[in-house]
mmCIF file of C-alpha atoms in Angstrom:
data_model
loop_
_atom_site.group_PDB
_atom_site.id
_atom_site.type_symbol
_atom_site.label_atom_id
_atom_site.label_comp_id
_atom_site.label_asym_id
_atom_site.label_seq_id
_atom_site.Cartn_x
_atom_site.Cartn_y
_atom_site.Cartn_z
ATOM 1 C CA ARG A 22 105.920 149.385 73.469
ATOM 2 C CA LEU A 23 106.747 151.031 76.804
ATOM 3 C CA TYR A 24 108.789 148.207 78.324
ATOM 4 C CA LYS A 25 111.290 145.790 76.811
ATOM 5 C CA ASN A 26 110.188 142.862 78.981
ATOM 6 C CA GLU A 27 108.073 141.803 81.970
ATOM 7 C CA LYS A 28 110.858 142.458 84.474
ATOM 8 C CA GLU A 29 111.274 146.035 83.274
ATOM 9 C CA PHE A 30 107.513 146.593 83.675
ATOM 10 C CA VAL A 31 107.391 145.045 87.159
ATOM 11 C CA ASP A 32 110.435 147.063 88.296
ATOM 12 C CA VAL A 33 108.326 150.228 88.008
ATOM 13 C CA PHE A 34 106.394 149.036 91.088
ATOM 14 C CA GLN A 35 109.363 148.128 93.304
ATOM 15 C CA SER A 36 108.793 151.164 95.539
ATOM 16 C CA SER A 37 105.321 149.807 96.419
ATOM 17 C CA PHE A 38 106.659 146.704 98.150
ATOM 18 C CA PRO A 39 108.715 146.041 101.269
ATOM 19 C CA GLU A 40 111.968 144.208 100.541
ATOM 20 C CA SER A 41 110.703 140.753 101.612
ATOM 21 C CA GLU A 42 107.706 140.929 99.273
ATOM 22 C CA TRP A 43 109.771 142.324 96.436
ATOM 23 C CA HIS A 44 112.261 139.490 96.795
ATOM 24 C CA SER A 45 109.479 136.898 96.480
ATOM 25 C CA ILE A 46 108.284 138.573 93.272
ATOM 26 C CA VAL A 47 111.623 138.793 91.478
ATOM 27 C CA LYS A 48 112.727 135.263 92.410
ATOM 28 C CA ALA A 49 109.486 133.684 91.131
ATOM 29 C CA LYS A 50 109.417 131.537 87.986
ATOM 30 C CA SER A 51 106.713 133.784 86.566
ATOM 31 C CA ILE A 52 107.583 137.293 87.738
ATOM 32 C CA LEU A 53 104.556 138.913 86.129
ATOM 33 C CA HIS A 54 102.020 136.447 87.573
ATOM 34 C CA GLU A 55 103.614 136.639 91.010
ATOM 35 C CA PHE A 56 103.565 140.443 90.847
ATOM 36 C CA TYR A 57 99.869 140.515 89.917
ATOM 37 C CA LEU A 58 98.956 138.220 92.803
ATOM 38 C CA GLN A 59 101.067 140.150 95.322
ATOM 39 C CA TRP A 60 99.449 143.375 94.093
ATOM 40 C CA ALA A 61 95.983 141.759 94.381
ATOM 41 C CA ILE A 62 96.733 140.842 98.013
ATOM 42 C CA LYS A 63 97.682 144.441 98.784
ATOM 43 C CA GLU A 64 94.547 145.770 97.083
ATOM 44 C CA ALA A 65 92.305 143.230 98.837
ATOM 45 C CA TYR A 66 93.744 144.161 102.230
ATOM 46 C CA THR A 67 93.432 147.926 101.759
ATOM 47 C CA LYS A 68 89.884 147.509 100.411
ATOM 48 C CA ALA A 69 88.985 145.356 103.430
ATOM 49 C CA LEU A 70 90.080 148.299 105.585
ATOM 50 C CA GLY A 71 87.982 150.652 103.457
ATOM 51 C CA LEU A 72 91.062 152.625 102.388
ATOM 52 C CA GLY A 73 91.808 151.256 98.939
ATOM 53 C CA MET A 74 94.628 152.847 97.028
ATOM 54 C CA SER A 75 94.901 155.753 99.480
ATOM 55 C CA MET A 76 97.091 153.559 101.716
ATOM 56 C CA ASP A 77 100.817 153.274 100.997
ATOM 57 C CA PHE A 78 101.382 149.649 99.940
ATOM 58 C CA LYS A 79 104.933 149.739 101.254
ATOM 59 C CA SER A 80 103.729 150.626 104.780
ATOM 60 C CA PHE A 81 102.703 147.028 105.482
ATOM 61 C CA THR A 82 103.932 143.530 104.745
ATOM 62 C CA THR A 83 101.727 140.563 103.924
ATOM 63 C CA LYS A 84 102.856 137.000 104.491
ATOM 64 C CA LEU A 85 101.033 133.805 103.656
ATOM 65 C CA ASP A 86 101.670 130.834 105.926
ATOM 66 C CA ASP A 87 103.846 128.151 104.320
ATOM 67 C CA VAL A 88 103.678 129.610 100.783
ATOM 68 C CA GLU A 89 106.843 130.722 98.995
ATOM 69 C CA ASN A 90 105.814 131.117 95.356
ATOM 70 C CA LEU A 91 102.155 132.159 95.360
ATOM 71 C CA TRP A 92 101.421 131.791 91.656
ATOM 72 C CA GLU A 93 102.846 128.265 91.525
ATOM 73 C CA TYR A 94 100.927 127.365 94.698
ATOM 74 C CA VAL A 95 97.626 128.694 93.328
ATOM 75 C CA LEU A 96 98.064 126.837 90.028
ATOM 76 C CA ALA A 97 98.970 123.595 91.785
ATOM 77 C CA ASN A 98 96.089 123.744 94.275
ATOM 78 C CA ALA A 99 93.215 125.232 92.286
ATOM 79 C CA ASP A 100 90.525 122.979 90.977
ATOM 80 C CA ASP A 101 87.850 123.373 88.340
ATOM 81 C CA THR A 102 84.958 123.470 90.818
ATOM 82 C CA GLY A 103 85.336 127.222 91.340
ATOM 83 C CA LYS A 104 85.754 126.870 95.084
ATOM 84 C CA GLY A 105 88.972 128.826 95.221
ATOM 85 C CA ILE A 106 91.816 128.567 97.688
ATOM 86 C CA ILE A 107 91.790 129.786 101.272
ATOM 87 C CA LEU A 108 95.131 130.655 102.847
ATOM 88 C CA SER A 109 95.978 131.911 106.299
ATOM 89 C CA GLY A 110 98.478 134.678 106.622
ATOM 90 C CA SER A 111 99.342 137.854 108.426
ATOM 91 C CA VAL A 112 99.698 141.562 107.863
ATOM 92 C CA CYS A 113 102.328 143.552 109.689
ATOM 93 C CA HIS A 114 102.581 147.337 109.849
ATOM 94 C CA ARG A 115 105.854 149.042 110.735
ATOM 95 C CA SER A 116 106.868 148.186 114.300
ATOM 96 C CA LYS A 117 103.479 146.685 115.169
ATOM 97 C CA PRO A 118 102.741 143.013 115.845
ATOM 98 C CA ALA A 119 101.453 140.979 112.912
ATOM 99 C CA GLU A 120 97.693 140.414 112.701
ATOM 100 C CA PRO A 121 96.203 137.177 111.352
ATOM 101 C CA TRP A 122 94.186 137.594 108.146
ATOM 102 C CA THR A 123 92.643 135.114 105.734
ATOM 103 C CA PHE A 124 93.113 135.368 101.972
ATOM 104 C CA PHE A 125 90.766 133.822 99.433
ATOM 105 C CA PHE A 126 91.989 133.291 95.867
ATOM 106 C CA LEU A 127 89.682 132.471 93.005
ATOM 107 C CA LEU A 128 90.978 131.639 89.552
ATOM 108 C CA LEU A 129 89.015 133.472 86.897
ATOM 109 C CA ARG A 130 88.305 131.371 83.833
ATOM 110 C CA SER A 131 86.399 131.901 80.617
ATOM 111 C CA ASN A 132 85.652 128.794 78.558
ATOM 112 C CA SER A 133 88.201 126.886 80.671
ATOM 113 C CA GLU A 134 90.909 129.411 79.799
ATOM 114 C CA LEU A 135 92.670 131.004 82.757
ATOM 115 C CA ARG A 136 92.091 134.771 82.642
ATOM 116 C CA GLY A 137 93.328 135.868 86.052
ATOM 117 C CA CYS A 138 92.947 135.474 89.775
ATOM 118 C CA ALA A 139 90.873 137.455 92.266
ATOM 119 C CA CYS A 140 91.815 137.921 95.918
ATOM 120 C CA VAL A 141 89.557 138.713 98.871
ATOM 121 C CA CYS A 142 90.964 139.478 102.305
ATOM 122 C CA VAL A 143 89.064 138.784 105.557
ATOM 123 C CA GLY A 144 90.310 139.644 109.006
ATOM 124 C CA PRO A 145 91.731 140.127 111.418
ATOM 125 C CA SER A 146 90.765 136.519 111.828
ATOM 126 C CA GLU A 147 90.485 134.297 114.852
ATOM 127 C CA GLY A 148 89.916 130.654 114.158
ATOM 128 C CA SER A 149 88.415 129.310 110.948
ATOM 129 C CA THR A 150 86.920 131.713 108.444
ATOM 130 C CA GLU A 151 86.263 129.036 105.858
ATOM 131 C CA ASP A 152 82.527 129.069 106.603
ATOM 132 C CA ARG A 153 82.401 132.858 106.028
ATOM 133 C CA LEU A 154 84.070 132.821 102.605
ATOM 134 C CA THR A 155 81.773 132.142 99.694
ATOM 135 C CA ALA A 156 81.815 133.645 96.238
ATOM 136 C CA ASP A 157 79.508 133.536 93.273
ATOM 137 C CA VAL A 158 81.443 134.642 90.213
ATOM 138 C CA ASN A 159 80.051 134.789 86.703
ATOM 139 C CA TRP A 160 82.028 135.769 83.643
ATOM 140 C CA ILE A 161 80.184 138.421 81.676
ATOM 141 C CA GLU A 162 81.078 140.527 78.679
ATOM 142 C CA VAL A 163 80.734 144.324 78.920
ATOM 143 C CA GLU A 164 77.581 144.306 76.774
ATOM 144 C CA GLY A 165 75.928 141.865 79.168
ATOM 145 C CA LEU A 166 76.896 143.998 82.146
ATOM 146 C CA LEU A 167 75.366 147.091 80.525
ATOM 147 C CA GLU A 168 72.152 145.173 79.830
ATOM 148 C CA TRP A 169 72.016 144.007 83.444
ATOM 149 C CA HIS A 170 72.354 147.605 84.679
ATOM 150 C CA ASP A 171 69.689 148.824 82.253
ATOM 151 C CA LYS A 172 67.186 146.319 83.680
ATOM 152 C CA ARG A 173 67.611 147.634 87.235
#
């Protein structure tokens, strides 16, 4: 085993987060879940820009409006319909004004068991983006995915 506990594992990534984001991770009830969601937000944003992992995650700060502990919020507000949760927020780069972005979170379940959470980032947003955010997610095993590709 590489790490003694979840905190030790998460600490490896501290240099990828600005102080405000890091503080929200380490003060969360579930540090590991909060870390994964904060990381998913960063990935979703950089992918929305078309940059992916080539962008330094510490070079920008993400903030969701009126949400302190993201994992607890997602668990409390998710339903079983698969609609997901839409949250407004902002992204701020060093010494630049914050831009409004919208974040869509979808709990990933298999046989009613929570397996994870996906995040999609849309922006910069003006007004409601709720009508633009739809997702069709199907859980599929690797074998099924390979079969699907073979048929194409």
